[in-house]
Short mmCIF file of C-alpha atoms and ligand atoms in Angstrom, two decimals:
data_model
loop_
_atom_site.label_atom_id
_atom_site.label_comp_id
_atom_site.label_asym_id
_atom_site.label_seq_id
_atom_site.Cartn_x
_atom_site.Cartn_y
_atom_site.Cartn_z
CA UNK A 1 -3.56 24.87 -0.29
CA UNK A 2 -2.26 21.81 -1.98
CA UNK A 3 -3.01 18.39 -0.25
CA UNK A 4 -0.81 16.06 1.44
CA UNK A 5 0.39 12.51 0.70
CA UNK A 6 0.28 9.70 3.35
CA UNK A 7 1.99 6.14 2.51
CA UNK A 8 0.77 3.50 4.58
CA UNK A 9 3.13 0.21 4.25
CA UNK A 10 3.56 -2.95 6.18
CA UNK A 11 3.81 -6.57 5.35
CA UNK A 12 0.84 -8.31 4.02
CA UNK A 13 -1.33 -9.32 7.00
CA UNK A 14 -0.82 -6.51 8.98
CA UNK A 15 -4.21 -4.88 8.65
CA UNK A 16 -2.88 -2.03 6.91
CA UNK A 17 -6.11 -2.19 4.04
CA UNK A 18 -8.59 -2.39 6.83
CA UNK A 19 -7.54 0.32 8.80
CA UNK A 20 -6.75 2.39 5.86
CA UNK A 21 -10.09 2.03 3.70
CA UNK A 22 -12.05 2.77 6.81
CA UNK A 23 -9.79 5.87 7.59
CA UNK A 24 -10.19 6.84 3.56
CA UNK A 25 -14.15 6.48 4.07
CA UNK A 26 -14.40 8.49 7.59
CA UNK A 27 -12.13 11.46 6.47
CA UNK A 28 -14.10 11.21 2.95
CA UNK A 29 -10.37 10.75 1.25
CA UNK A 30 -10.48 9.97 -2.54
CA UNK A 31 -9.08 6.57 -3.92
CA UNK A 32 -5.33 6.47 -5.96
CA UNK A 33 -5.92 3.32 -8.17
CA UNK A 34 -2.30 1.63 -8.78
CA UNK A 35 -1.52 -0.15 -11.19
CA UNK A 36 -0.77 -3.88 -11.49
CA UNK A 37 0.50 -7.16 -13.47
CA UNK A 38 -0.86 -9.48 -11.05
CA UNK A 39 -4.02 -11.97 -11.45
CA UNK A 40 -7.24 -10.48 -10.73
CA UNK A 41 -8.44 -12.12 -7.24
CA UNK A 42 -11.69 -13.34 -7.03
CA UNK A 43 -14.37 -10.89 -6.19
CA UNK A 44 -12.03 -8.11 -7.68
CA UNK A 45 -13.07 -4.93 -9.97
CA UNK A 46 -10.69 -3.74 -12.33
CA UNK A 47 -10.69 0.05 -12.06
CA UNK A 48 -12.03 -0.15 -8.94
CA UNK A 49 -9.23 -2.19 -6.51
CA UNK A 50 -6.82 -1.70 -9.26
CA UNK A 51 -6.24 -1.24 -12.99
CA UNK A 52 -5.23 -4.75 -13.89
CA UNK A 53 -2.85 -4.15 -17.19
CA UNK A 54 -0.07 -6.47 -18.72
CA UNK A 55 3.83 -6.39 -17.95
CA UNK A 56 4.25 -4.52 -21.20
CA UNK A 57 1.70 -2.00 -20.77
CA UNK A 58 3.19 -1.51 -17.68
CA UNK A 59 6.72 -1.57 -18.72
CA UNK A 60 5.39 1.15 -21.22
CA UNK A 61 3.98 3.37 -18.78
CA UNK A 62 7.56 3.13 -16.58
CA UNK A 63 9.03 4.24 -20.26
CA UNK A 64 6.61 7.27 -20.80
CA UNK A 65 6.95 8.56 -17.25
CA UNK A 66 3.84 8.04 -15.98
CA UNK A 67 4.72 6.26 -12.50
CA UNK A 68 4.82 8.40 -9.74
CA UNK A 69 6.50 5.42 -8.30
CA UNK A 70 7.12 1.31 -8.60
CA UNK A 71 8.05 -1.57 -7.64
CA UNK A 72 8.04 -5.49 -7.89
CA UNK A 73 6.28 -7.05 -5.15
CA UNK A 74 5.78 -10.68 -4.96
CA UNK A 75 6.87 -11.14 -8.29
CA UNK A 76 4.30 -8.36 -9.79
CA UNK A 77 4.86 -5.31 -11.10
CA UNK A 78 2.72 -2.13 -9.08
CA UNK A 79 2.62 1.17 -9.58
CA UNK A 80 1.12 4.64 -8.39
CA UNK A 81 0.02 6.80 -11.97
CA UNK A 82 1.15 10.74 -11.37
CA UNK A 83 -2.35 11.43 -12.80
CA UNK A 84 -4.05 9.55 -9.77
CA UNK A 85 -2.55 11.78 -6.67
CA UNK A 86 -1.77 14.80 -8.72
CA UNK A 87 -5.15 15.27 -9.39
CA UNK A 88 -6.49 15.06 -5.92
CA UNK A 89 -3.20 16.96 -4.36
CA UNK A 90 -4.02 19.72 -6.85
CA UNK A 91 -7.46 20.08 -5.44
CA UNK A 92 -6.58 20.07 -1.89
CA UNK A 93 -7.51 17.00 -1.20
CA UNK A 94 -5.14 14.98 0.78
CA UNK A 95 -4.47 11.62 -0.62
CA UNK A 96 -3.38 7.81 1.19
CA UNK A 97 -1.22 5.10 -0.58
CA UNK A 98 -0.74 1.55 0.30
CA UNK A 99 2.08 0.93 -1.35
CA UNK A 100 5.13 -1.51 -0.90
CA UNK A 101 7.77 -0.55 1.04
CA UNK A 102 10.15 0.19 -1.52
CA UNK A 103 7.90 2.25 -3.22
CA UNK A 104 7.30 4.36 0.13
CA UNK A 105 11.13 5.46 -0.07
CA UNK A 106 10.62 6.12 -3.77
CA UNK A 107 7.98 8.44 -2.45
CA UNK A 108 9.58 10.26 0.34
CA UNK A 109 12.58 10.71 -2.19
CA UNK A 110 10.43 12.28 -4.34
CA UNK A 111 8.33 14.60 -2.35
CA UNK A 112 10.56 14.98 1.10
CA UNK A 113 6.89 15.98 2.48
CA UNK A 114 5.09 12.84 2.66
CA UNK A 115 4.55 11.23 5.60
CA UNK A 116 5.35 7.87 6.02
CA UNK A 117 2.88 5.35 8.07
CA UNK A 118 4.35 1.60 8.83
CA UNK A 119 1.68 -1.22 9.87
CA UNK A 120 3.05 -4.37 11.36
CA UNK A 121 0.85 -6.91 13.32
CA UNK A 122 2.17 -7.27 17.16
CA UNK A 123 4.53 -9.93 15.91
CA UNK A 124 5.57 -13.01 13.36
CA UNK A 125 2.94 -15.82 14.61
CA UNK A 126 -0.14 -13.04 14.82
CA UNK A 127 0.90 -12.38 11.20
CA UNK A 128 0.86 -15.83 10.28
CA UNK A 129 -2.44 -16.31 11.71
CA UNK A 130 -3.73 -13.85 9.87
CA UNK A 131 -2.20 -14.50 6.49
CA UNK A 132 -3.91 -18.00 7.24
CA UNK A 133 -6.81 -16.70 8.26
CA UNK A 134 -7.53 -14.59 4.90
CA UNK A 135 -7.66 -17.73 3.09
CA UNK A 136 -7.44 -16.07 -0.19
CA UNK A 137 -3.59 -17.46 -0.58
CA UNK A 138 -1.79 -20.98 -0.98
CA UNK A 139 0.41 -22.45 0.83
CA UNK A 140 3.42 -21.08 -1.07
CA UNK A 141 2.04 -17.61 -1.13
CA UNK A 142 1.79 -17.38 2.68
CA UNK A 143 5.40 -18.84 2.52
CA UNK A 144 6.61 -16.47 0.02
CA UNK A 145 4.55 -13.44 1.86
CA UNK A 146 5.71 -14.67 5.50
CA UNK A 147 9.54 -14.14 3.99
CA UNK A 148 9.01 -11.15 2.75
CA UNK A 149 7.31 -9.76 5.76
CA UNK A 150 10.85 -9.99 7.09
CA UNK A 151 12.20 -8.15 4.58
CA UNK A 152 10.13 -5.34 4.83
CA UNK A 153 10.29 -5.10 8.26
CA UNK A 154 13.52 -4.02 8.06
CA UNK A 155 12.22 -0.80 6.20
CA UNK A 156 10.41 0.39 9.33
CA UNK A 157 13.60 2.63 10.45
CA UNK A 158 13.27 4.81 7.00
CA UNK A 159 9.10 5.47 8.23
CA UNK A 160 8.48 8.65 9.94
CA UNK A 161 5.58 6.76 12.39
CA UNK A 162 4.99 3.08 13.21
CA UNK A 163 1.26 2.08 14.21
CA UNK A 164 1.03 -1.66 15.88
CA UNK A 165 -2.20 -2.88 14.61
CA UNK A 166 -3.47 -4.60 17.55
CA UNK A 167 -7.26 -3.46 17.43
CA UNK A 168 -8.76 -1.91 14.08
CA UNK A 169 -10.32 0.96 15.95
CA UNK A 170 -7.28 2.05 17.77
CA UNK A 171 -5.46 1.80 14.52
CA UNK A 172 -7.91 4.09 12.58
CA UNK A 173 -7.98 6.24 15.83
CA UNK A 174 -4.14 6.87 15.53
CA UNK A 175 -4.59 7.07 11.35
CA UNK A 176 -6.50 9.47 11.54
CA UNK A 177 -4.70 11.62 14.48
CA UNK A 178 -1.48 11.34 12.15
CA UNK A 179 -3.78 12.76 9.00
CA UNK A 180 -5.63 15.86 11.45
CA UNK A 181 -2.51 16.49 13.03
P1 5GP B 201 -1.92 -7.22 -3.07
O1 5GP B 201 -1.44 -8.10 -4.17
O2 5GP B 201 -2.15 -7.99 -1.80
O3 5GP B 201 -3.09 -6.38 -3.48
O4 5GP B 201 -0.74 -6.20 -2.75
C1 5GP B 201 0.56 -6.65 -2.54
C2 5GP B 201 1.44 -5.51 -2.14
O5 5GP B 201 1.57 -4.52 -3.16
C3 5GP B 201 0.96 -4.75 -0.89
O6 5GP B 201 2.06 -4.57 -0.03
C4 5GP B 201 0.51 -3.43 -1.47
O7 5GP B 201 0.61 -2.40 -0.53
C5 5GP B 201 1.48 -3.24 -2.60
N1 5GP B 201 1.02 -2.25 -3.58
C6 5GP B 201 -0.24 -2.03 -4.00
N2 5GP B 201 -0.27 -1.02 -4.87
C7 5GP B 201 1.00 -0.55 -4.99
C8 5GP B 201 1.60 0.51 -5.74
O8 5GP B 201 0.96 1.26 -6.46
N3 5GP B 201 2.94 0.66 -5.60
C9 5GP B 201 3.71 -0.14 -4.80
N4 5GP B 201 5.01 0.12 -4.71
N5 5GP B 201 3.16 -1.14 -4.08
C10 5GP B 201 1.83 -1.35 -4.18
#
């Protein structure tokens, strides 16, 4: 039995890493490292939250054919490497994405059976709270991240399930009901 691939998406803010590295750590599901071109954050590992690489190395691997999928988000390139869920899928092991909305279409038009999860907070001024509260950003990065969240939320009709993340434990409770089945 081959394991299945989950996409959780949903703008920035919406709680959708919480919820998901919890859910990852309770149902014991392995890590997918993307790939990116953006800065390192403080208190980041690369390898660990991602593999950090250059816009050519990246624009290499697009070239070679080693994205599963990709996309520019915020102005970065990210990417999920086919050898990061094909290994785990191959074993059985069921695997979880956070990826961008666009690449969550790229996804489900590439293997019709993954399921699609959208995050959104319960609306525009609890996202902005929280995009404040983070205080890992600027100013113009919660601008530019506020007008995106927009953007994306427009994507929500092409996602087979929508979770409002009011409360984390409700969130992980549905996660993880939408994962068992
Ligand atoms: P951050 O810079 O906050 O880590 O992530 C910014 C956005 O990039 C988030 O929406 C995140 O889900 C998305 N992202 C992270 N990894 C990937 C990936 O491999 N592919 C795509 N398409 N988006 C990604």
């Amino acid at each position: 039995m081959k394991g299945k691939l989950f996409i959780v998406s949903g703008p920035s803010g919406s709680g959708k890493s919480t919820v998901t590295k919890l859910v990852r750590d309770i149902l014991n599901i392995p890590l997918a490292i993307s790939v990116t071109t953006r800065q390192m954050r403080v208190g980041e590992v690369d390898g660990k939250d991602y593999y950090f690489i250059t816009k050519e190395d990246f624009e290499r691997k697009i070239s070679n054919g080693e994205l599963f999928e990709y996309a520019n988000v915020h102005g970065n390139y990210y990417g999920t490497l086919n050898s990061e869920i094909e290994k785990h899928l191959e074993n059985g092991k069921n695997v979880i994405l956070e990826i961008d909305v666009q690449g969550g279409v790229i996804a489900k038009s590439k293997r019709s059976d993954s399921i699609l999860v959208f995050f959104k907070a319960p609306n525009l001024e609890e996202l902005e709270k929280r995009l404040r509260g983070r205080k890992t950003d600027s100013e113009e990065v919660i601008q530019k991240r506020l007008k995106n969240a927009i953007k994306e939320l427009e994507y929500e009709k092409d996602y087979d399930v929508t979770i409002i993340n009011n409360d984390i434990e409700d969130s992980c409770k549905q996660l993880i009901e939408i994962i068992e089945g």
